[in-house]
PDB file of C-alpha atoms in Angstrom:
ATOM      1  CA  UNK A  14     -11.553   2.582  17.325  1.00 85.00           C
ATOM      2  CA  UNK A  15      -9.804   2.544  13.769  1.00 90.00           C
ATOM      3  CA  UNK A  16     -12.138   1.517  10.929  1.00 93.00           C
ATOM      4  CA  UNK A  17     -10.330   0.301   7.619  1.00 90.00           C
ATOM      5  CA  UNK A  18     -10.075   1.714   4.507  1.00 89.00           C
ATOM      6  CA  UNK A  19     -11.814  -0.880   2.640  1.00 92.00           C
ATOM      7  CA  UNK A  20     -14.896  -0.834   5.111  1.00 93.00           C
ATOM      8  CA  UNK A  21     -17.651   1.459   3.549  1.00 91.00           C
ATOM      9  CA  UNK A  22     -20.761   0.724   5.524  1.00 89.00           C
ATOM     10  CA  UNK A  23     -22.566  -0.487   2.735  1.00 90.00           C
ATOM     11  CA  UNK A  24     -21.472  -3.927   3.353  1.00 90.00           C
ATOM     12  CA  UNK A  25     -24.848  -3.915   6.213  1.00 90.00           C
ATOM     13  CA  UNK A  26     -27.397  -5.874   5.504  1.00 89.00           C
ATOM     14  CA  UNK A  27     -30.309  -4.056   3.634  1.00 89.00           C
ATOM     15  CA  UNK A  28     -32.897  -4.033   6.325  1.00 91.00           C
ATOM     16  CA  UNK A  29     -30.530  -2.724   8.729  1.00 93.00           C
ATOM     17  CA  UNK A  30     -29.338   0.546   6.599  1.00 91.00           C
ATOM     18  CA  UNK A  31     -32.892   0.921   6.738  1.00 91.00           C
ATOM     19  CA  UNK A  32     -33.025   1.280   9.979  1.00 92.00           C
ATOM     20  CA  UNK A  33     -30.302   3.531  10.678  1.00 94.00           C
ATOM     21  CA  UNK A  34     -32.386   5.995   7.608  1.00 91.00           C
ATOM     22  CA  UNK A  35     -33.867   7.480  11.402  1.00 89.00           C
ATOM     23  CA  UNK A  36     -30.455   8.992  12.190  1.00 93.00           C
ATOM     24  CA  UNK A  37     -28.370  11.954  10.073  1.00 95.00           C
ATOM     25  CA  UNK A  38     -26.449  10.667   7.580  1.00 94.00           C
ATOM     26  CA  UNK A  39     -22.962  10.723   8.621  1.00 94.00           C
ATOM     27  CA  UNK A  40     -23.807   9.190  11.538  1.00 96.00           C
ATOM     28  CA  UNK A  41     -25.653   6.909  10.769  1.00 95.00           C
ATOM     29  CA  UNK A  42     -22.283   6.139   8.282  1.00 94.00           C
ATOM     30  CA  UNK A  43     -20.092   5.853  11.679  1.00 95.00           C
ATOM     31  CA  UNK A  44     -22.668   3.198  13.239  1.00 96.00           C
ATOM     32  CA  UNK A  45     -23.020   1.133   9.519  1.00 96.00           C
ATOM     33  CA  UNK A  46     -19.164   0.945   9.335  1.00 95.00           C
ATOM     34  CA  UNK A  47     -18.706  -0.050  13.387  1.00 96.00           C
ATOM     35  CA  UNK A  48     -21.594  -3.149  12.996  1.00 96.00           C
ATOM     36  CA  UNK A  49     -19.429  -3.904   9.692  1.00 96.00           C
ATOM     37  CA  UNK A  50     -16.400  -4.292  11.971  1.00 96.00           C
ATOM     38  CA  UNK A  51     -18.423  -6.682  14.690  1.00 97.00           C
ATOM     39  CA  UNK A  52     -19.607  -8.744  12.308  1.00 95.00           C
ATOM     40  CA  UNK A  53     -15.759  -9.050  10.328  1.00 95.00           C
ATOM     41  CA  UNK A  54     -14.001  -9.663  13.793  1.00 96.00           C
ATOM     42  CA  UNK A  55     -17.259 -11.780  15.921  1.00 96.00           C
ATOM     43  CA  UNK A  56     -15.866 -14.995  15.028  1.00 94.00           C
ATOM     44  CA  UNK A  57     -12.037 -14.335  15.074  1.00 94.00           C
ATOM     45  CA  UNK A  58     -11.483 -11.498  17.146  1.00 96.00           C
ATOM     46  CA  UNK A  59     -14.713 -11.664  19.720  1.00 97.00           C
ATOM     47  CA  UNK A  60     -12.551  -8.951  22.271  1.00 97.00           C
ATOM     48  CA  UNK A  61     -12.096  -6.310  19.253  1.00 97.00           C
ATOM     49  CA  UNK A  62     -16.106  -7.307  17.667  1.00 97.00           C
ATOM     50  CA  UNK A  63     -17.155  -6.270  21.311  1.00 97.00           C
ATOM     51  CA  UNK A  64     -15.391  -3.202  21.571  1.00 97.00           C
ATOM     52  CA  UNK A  65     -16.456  -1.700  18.082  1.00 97.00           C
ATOM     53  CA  UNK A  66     -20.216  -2.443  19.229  1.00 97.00           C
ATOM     54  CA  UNK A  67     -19.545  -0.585  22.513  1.00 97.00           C
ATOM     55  CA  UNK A  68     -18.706   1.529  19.945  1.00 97.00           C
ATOM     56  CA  UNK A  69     -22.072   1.665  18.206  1.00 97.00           C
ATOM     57  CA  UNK A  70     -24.085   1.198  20.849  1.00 96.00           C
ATOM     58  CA  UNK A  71     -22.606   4.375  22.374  1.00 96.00           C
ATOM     59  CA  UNK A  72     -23.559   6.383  19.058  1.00 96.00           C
ATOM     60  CA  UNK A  73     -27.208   4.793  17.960  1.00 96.00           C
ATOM     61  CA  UNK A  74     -28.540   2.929  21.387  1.00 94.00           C
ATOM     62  CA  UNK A  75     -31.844   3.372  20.437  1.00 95.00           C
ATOM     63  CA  UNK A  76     -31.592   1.449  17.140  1.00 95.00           C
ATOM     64  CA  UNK A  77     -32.276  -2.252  17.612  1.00 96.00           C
ATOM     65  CA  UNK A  78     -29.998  -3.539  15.259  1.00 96.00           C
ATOM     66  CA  UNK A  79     -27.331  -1.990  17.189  1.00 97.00           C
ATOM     67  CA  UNK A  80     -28.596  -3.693  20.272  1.00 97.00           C
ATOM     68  CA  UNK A  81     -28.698  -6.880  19.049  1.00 97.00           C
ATOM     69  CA  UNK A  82     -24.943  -6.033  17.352  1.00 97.00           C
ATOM     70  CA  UNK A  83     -24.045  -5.452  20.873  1.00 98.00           C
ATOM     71  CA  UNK A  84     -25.566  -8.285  22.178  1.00 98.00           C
ATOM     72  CA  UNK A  85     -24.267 -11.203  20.011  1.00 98.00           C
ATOM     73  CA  UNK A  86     -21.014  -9.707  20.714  1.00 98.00           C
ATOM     74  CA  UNK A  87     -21.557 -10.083  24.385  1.00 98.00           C
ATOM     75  CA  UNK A  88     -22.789 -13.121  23.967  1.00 98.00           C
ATOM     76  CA  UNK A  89     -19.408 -14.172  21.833  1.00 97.00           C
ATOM     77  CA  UNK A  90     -17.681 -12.782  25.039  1.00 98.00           C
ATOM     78  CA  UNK A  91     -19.431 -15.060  27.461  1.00 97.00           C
ATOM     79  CA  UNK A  92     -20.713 -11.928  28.876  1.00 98.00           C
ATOM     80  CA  UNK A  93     -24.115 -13.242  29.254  1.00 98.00           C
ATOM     81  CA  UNK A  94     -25.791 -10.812  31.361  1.00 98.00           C
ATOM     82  CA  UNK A  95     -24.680  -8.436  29.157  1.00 98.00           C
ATOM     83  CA  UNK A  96     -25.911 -10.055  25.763  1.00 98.00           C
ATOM     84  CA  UNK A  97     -29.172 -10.882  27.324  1.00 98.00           C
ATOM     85  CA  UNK A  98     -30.270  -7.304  28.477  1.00 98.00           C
ATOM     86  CA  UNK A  99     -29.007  -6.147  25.147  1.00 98.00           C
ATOM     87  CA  UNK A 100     -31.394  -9.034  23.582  1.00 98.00           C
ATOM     88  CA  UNK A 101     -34.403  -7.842  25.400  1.00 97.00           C
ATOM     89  CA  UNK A 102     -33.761  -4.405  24.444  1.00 97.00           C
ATOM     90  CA  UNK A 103     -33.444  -5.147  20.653  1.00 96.00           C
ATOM     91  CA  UNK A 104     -36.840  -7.507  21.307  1.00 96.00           C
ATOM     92  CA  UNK A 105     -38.562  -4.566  22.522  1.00 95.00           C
ATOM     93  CA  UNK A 106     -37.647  -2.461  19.859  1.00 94.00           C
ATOM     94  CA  UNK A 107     -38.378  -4.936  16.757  1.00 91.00           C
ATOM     95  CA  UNK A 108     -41.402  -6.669  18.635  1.00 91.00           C
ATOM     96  CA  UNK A 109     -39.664  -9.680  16.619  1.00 91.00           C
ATOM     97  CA  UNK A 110     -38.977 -13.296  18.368  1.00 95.00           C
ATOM     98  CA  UNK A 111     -36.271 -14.233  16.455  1.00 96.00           C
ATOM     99  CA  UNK A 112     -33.999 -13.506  19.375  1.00 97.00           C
ATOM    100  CA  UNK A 113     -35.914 -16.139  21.509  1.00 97.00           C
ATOM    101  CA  UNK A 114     -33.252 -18.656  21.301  1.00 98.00           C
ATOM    102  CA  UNK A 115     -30.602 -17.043  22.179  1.00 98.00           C
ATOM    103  CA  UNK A 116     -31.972 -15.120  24.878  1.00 98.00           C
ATOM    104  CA  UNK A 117     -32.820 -18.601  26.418  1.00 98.00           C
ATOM    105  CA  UNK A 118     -29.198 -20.101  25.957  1.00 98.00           C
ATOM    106  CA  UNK A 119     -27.886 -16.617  27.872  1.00 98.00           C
ATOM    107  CA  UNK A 120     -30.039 -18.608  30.787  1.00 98.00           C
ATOM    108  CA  UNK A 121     -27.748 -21.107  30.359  1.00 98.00           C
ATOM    109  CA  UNK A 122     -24.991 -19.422  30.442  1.00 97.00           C
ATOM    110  CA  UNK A 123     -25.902 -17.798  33.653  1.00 98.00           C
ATOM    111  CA  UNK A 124     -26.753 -21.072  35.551  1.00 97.00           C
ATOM    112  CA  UNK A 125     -30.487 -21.317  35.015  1.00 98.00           C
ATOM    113  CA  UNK A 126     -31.060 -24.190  32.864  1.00 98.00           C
ATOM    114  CA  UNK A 127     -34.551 -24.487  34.084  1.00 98.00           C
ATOM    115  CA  UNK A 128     -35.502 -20.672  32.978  1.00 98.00           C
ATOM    116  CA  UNK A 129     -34.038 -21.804  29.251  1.00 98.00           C
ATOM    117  CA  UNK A 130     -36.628 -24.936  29.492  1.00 97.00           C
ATOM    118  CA  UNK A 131     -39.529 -22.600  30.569  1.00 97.00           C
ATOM    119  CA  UNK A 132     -38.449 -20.608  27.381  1.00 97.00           C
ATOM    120  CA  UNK A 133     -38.551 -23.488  25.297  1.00 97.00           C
ATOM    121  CA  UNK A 134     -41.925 -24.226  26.416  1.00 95.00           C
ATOM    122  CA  UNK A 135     -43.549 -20.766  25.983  1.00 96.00           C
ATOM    123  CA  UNK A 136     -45.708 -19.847  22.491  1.00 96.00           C
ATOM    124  CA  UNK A 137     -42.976 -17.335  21.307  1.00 95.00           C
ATOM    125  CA  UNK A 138     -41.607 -20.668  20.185  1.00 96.00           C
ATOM    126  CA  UNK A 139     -44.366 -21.342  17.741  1.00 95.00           C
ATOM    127  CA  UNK A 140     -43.591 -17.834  16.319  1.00 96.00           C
ATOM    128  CA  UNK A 141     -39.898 -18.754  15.155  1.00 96.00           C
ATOM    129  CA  UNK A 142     -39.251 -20.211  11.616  1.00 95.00           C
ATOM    130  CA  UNK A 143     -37.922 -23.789  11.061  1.00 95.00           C
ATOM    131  CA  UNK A 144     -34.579 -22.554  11.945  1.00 95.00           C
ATOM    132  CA  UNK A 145     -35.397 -21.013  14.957  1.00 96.00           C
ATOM    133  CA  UNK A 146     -37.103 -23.555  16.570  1.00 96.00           C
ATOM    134  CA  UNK A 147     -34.542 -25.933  15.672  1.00 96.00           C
ATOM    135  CA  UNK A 148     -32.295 -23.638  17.320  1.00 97.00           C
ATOM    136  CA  UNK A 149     -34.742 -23.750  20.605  1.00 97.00           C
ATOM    137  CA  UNK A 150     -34.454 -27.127  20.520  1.00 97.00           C
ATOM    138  CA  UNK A 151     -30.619 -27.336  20.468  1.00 97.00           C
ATOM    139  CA  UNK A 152     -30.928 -24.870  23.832  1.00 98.00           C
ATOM    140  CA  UNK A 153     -33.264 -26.962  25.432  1.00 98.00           C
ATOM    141  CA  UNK A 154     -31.293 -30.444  24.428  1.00 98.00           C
ATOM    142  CA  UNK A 155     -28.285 -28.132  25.912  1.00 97.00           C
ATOM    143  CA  UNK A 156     -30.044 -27.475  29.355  1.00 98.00           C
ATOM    144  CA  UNK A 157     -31.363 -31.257  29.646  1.00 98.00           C
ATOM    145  CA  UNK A 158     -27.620 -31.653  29.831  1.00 97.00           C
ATOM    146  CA  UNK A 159     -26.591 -28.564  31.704  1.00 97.00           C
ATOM    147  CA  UNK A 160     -29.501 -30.254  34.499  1.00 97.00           C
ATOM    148  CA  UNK A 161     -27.745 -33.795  34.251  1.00 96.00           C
ATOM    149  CA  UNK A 162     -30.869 -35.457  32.364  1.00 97.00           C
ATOM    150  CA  UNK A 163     -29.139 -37.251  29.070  1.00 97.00           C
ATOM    151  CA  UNK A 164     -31.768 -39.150  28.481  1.00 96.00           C
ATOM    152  CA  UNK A 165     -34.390 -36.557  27.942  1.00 97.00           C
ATOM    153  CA  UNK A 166     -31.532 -34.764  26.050  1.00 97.00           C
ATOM    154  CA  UNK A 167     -31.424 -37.110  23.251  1.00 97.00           C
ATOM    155  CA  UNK A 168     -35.452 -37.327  23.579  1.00 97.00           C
ATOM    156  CA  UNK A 169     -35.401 -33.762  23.083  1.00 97.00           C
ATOM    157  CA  UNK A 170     -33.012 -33.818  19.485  1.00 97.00           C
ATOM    158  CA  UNK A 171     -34.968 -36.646  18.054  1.00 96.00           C
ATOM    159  CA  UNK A 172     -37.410 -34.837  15.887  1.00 93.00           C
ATOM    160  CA  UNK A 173     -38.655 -34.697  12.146  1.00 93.00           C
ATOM    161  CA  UNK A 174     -35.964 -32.269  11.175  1.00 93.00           C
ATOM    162  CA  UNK A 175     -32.732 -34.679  12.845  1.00 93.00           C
ATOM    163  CA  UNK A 176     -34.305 -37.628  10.566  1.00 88.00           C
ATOM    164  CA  UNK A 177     -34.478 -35.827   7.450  1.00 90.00           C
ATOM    165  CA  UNK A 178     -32.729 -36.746   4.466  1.00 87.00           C
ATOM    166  CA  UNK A 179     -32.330 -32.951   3.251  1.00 90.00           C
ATOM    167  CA  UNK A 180     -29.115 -31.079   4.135  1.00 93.00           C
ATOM    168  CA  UNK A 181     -30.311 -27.691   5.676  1.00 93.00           C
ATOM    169  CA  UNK A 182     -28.501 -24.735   7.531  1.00 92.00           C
ATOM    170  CA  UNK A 183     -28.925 -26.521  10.691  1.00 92.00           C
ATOM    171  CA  UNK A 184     -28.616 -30.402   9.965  1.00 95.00           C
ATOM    172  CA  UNK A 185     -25.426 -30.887  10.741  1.00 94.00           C
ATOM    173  CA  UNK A 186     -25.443 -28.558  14.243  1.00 95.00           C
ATOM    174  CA  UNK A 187     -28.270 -30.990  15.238  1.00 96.00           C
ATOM    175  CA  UNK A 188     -26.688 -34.251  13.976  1.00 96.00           C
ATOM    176  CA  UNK A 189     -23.592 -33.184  15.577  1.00 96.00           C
ATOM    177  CA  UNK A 190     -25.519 -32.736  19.117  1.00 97.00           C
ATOM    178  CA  UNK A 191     -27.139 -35.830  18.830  1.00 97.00           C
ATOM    179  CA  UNK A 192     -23.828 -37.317  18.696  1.00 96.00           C
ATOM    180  CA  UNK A 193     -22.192 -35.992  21.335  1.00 96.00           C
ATOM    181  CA  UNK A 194     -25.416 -36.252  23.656  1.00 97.00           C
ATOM    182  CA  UNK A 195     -25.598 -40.504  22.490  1.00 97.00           C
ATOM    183  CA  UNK A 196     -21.659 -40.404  23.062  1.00 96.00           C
ATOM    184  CA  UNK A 197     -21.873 -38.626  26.535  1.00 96.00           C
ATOM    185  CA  UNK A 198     -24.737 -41.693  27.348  1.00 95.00           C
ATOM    186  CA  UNK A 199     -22.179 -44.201  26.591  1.00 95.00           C
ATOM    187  CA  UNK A 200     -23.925 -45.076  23.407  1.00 96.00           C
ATOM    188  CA  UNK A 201     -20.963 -45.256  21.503  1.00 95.00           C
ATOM    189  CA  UNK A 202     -21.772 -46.959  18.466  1.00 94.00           C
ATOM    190  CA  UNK A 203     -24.768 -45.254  17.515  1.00 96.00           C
ATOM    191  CA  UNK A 204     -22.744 -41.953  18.700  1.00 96.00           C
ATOM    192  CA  UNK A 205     -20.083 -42.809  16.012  1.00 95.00           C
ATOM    193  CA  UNK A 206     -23.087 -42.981  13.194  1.00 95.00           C
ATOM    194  CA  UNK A 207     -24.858 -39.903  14.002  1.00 96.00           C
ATOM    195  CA  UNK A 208     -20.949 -38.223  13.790  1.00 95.00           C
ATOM    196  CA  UNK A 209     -20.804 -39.557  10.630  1.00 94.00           C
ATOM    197  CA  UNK A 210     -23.949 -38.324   9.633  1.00 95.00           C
ATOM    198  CA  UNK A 211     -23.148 -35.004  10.519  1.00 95.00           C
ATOM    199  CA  UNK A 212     -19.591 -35.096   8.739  1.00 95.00           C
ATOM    200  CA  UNK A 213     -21.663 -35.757   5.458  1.00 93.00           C
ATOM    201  CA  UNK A 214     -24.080 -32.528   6.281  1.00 94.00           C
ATOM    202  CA  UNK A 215     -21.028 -30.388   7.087  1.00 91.00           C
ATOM    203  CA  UNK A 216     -20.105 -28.566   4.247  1.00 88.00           C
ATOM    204  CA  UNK A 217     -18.554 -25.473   5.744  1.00 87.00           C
ATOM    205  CA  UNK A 218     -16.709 -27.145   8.775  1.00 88.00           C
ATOM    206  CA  UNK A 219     -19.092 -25.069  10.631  1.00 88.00           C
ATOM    207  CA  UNK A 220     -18.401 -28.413  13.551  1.00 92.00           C
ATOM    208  CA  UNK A 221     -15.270 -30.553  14.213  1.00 92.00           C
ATOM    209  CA  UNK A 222     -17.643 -33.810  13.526  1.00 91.00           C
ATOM    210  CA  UNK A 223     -14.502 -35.307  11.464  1.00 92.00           C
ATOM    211  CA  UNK A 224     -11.999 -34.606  14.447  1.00 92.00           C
ATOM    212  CA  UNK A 225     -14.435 -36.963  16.697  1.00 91.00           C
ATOM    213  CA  UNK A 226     -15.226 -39.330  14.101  1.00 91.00           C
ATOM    214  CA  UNK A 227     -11.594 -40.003  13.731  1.00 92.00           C
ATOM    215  CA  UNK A 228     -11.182 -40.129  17.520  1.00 90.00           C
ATOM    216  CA  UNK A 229     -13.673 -43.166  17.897  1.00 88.00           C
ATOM    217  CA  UNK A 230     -11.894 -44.732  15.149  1.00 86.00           C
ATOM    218  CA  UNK A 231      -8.850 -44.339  16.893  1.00 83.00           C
ATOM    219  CA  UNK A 232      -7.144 -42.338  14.127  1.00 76.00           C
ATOM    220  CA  UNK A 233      -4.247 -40.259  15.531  1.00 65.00           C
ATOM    221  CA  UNK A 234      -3.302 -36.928  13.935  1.00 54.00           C
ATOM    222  CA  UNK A 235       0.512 -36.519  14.231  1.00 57.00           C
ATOM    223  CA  UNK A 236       1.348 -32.802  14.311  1.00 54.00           C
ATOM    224  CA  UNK A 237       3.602 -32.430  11.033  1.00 51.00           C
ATOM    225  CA  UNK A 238       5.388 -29.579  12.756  1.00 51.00           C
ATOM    226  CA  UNK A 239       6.530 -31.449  15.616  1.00 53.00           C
ATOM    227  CA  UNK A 240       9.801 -31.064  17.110  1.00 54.00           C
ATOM    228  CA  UNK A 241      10.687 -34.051  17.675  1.00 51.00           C
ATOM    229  CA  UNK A 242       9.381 -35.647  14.009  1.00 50.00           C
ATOM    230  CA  UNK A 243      11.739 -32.263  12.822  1.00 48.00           C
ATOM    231  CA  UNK A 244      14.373 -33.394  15.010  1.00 54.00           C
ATOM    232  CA  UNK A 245      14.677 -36.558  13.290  1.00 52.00           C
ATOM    233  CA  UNK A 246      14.341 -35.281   9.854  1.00 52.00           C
ATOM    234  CA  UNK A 247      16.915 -33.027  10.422  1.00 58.00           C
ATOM    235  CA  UNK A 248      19.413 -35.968  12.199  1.00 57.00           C
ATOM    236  CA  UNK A 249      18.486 -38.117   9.104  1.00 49.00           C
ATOM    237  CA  UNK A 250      19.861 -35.144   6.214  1.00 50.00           C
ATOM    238  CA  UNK A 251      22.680 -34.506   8.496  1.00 60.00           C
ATOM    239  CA  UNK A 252      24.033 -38.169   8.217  1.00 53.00           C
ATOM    240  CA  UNK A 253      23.175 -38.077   4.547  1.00 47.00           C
ATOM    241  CA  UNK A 254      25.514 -35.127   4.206  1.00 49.00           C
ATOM    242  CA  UNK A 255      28.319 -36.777   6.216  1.00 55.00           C
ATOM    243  CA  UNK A 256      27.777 -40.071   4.172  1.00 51.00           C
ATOM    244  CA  UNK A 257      28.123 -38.172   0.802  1.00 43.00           C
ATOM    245  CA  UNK A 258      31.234 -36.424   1.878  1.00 52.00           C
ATOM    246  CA  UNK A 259      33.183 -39.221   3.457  1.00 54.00           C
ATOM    247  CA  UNK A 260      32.129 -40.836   0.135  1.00 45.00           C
ATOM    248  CA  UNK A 261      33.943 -38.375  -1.686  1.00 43.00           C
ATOM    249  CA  UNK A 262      37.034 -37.716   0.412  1.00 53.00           C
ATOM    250  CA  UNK A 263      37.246 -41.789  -0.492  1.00 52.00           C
ATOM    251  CA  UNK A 264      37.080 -41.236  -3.699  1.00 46.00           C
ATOM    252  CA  UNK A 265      39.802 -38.553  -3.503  1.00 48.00           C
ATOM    253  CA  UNK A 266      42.140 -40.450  -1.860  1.00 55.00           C
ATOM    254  CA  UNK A 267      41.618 -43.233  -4.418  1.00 46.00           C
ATOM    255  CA  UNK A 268      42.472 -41.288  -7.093  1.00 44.00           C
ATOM    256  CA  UNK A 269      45.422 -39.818  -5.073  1.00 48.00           C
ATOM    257  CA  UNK A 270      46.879 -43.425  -4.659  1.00 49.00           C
ATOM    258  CA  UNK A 271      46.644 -44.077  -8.998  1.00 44.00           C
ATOM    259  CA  UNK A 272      48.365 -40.790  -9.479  1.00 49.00           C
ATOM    260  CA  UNK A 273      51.320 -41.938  -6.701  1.00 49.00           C
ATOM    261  CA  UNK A 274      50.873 -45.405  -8.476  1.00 46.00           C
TER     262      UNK A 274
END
């Protein structure tokens, strides 16, 4: 696949270019530049992200950055059988847990809620950094709900990190779930709080909290390209136009009558 001009390989994270130091130099150039490309296109293009890591994973398979590359663009895919073996492989590789969470919301996205709850019970969990096991506890929150149990979903949010007053990576993720979960057990009013709550933590619009804020306030958006809205606009300068010139043609024949006069 094409690589552009602009993309050098040195736009990899650090700890990564030091792990593809095990493989010759040029190619190790040809894997940095194809995990640049997944990591530009994951979020916009997940179909062209996926096929530059085939890419990589084709030329370095035994690096687990590349792995884990491949399997967060898998896992962008919905290709979750994919993205999980890819996750195990990486996991082996790094002896790192960091992948934990994700690996258990693959469960989820292959139907077995109750394997992501037995992963959100096991002591990798107590390995992961604050963000990681906030992240574990978004899965599991996710497979309460995937198993029909709302209740014990919104148990499973509540926790020291959802009530504090510090904006963090993941506060408004969590806020935002809270939300929905309270909204989805018809407790709208407290729903519409936590959405608020989660507007305020949302600085990079990384959720569309304001979208269903607005929605339980009953605030329609009116598309401002809409036909029909242009329809009207343009109906309203075309009459305008015909006012102005039957205005003048008045006018002319006004002046034509003084002349005769």
């Amino acid at each position: 696949m094409p690589i552009p001009e602009d993309v050098t390989g040195e736009e990899i994270d650090k700890d990564v270019r030091q792990e593809l130091q095990s493989l010759p130099k040029t190619l190790a150039d040809d894997v940095a530049k194809n995990l640049v490309m997944v990591a530009r296109l994951i979020d916009e293009d997940p179909e062209g992200a996926y096929g530059y890591s085939k890419v990589a994973l084709r030329l370095a398979s035994r690096v687990a950055a590349v792995r884990e590359a491949a399997g967060f663009a898998a896992y962008a895919n919905q290709k979750y059988s994919e993205a999980l073996a890819e996750f195990r492989a990486a996991r082996r590789m790094s002896g790192g847990v960091e992948l934990w969470p994700v690996m258990a919301d693959c469960e989820r996205g292959l139907g077995r809620p109750e394997k992501a709850l037995d992963m959100a019970g096991a002591p990798e969990v107590n390995k992961l950094d604050k963000a990681g096991q906030v992240e574990m506890r978004l899965v599991a929150a996710g497979a309460r709900r995937d198993m029909g149990q709302l209740d014990a979903a919104i148990v499973t949010l509540q926790s020291p990190e959802l009530a504090a007053g510090s904006v963090q990576p993941w506060t408004a993720r969590l806020r935002y779930a809270y939300a929905d979960a309270l909204l989805a057990a018809g407790r709208e009013d407290e729903a519409r709080e936590w959405f608020a709550k989660a507007v305020e933590a949302d600085r990079d619009g990384s959720t569309d909290a304001s979208d269903r804020l607005a929605e339980l306030d009953g605030v329609d958006f009116v598309d401002a390209l809409d036909d029909s809205e242009t329809d009207t606009e343009e109906a309203v300068v075309e009459k305008a136009a015909d006012d102005v010139e039957e205005t003048v043609e008045d006018a002319a024949e006004a002046k034509t009558d003084r002349d005769e006069d």
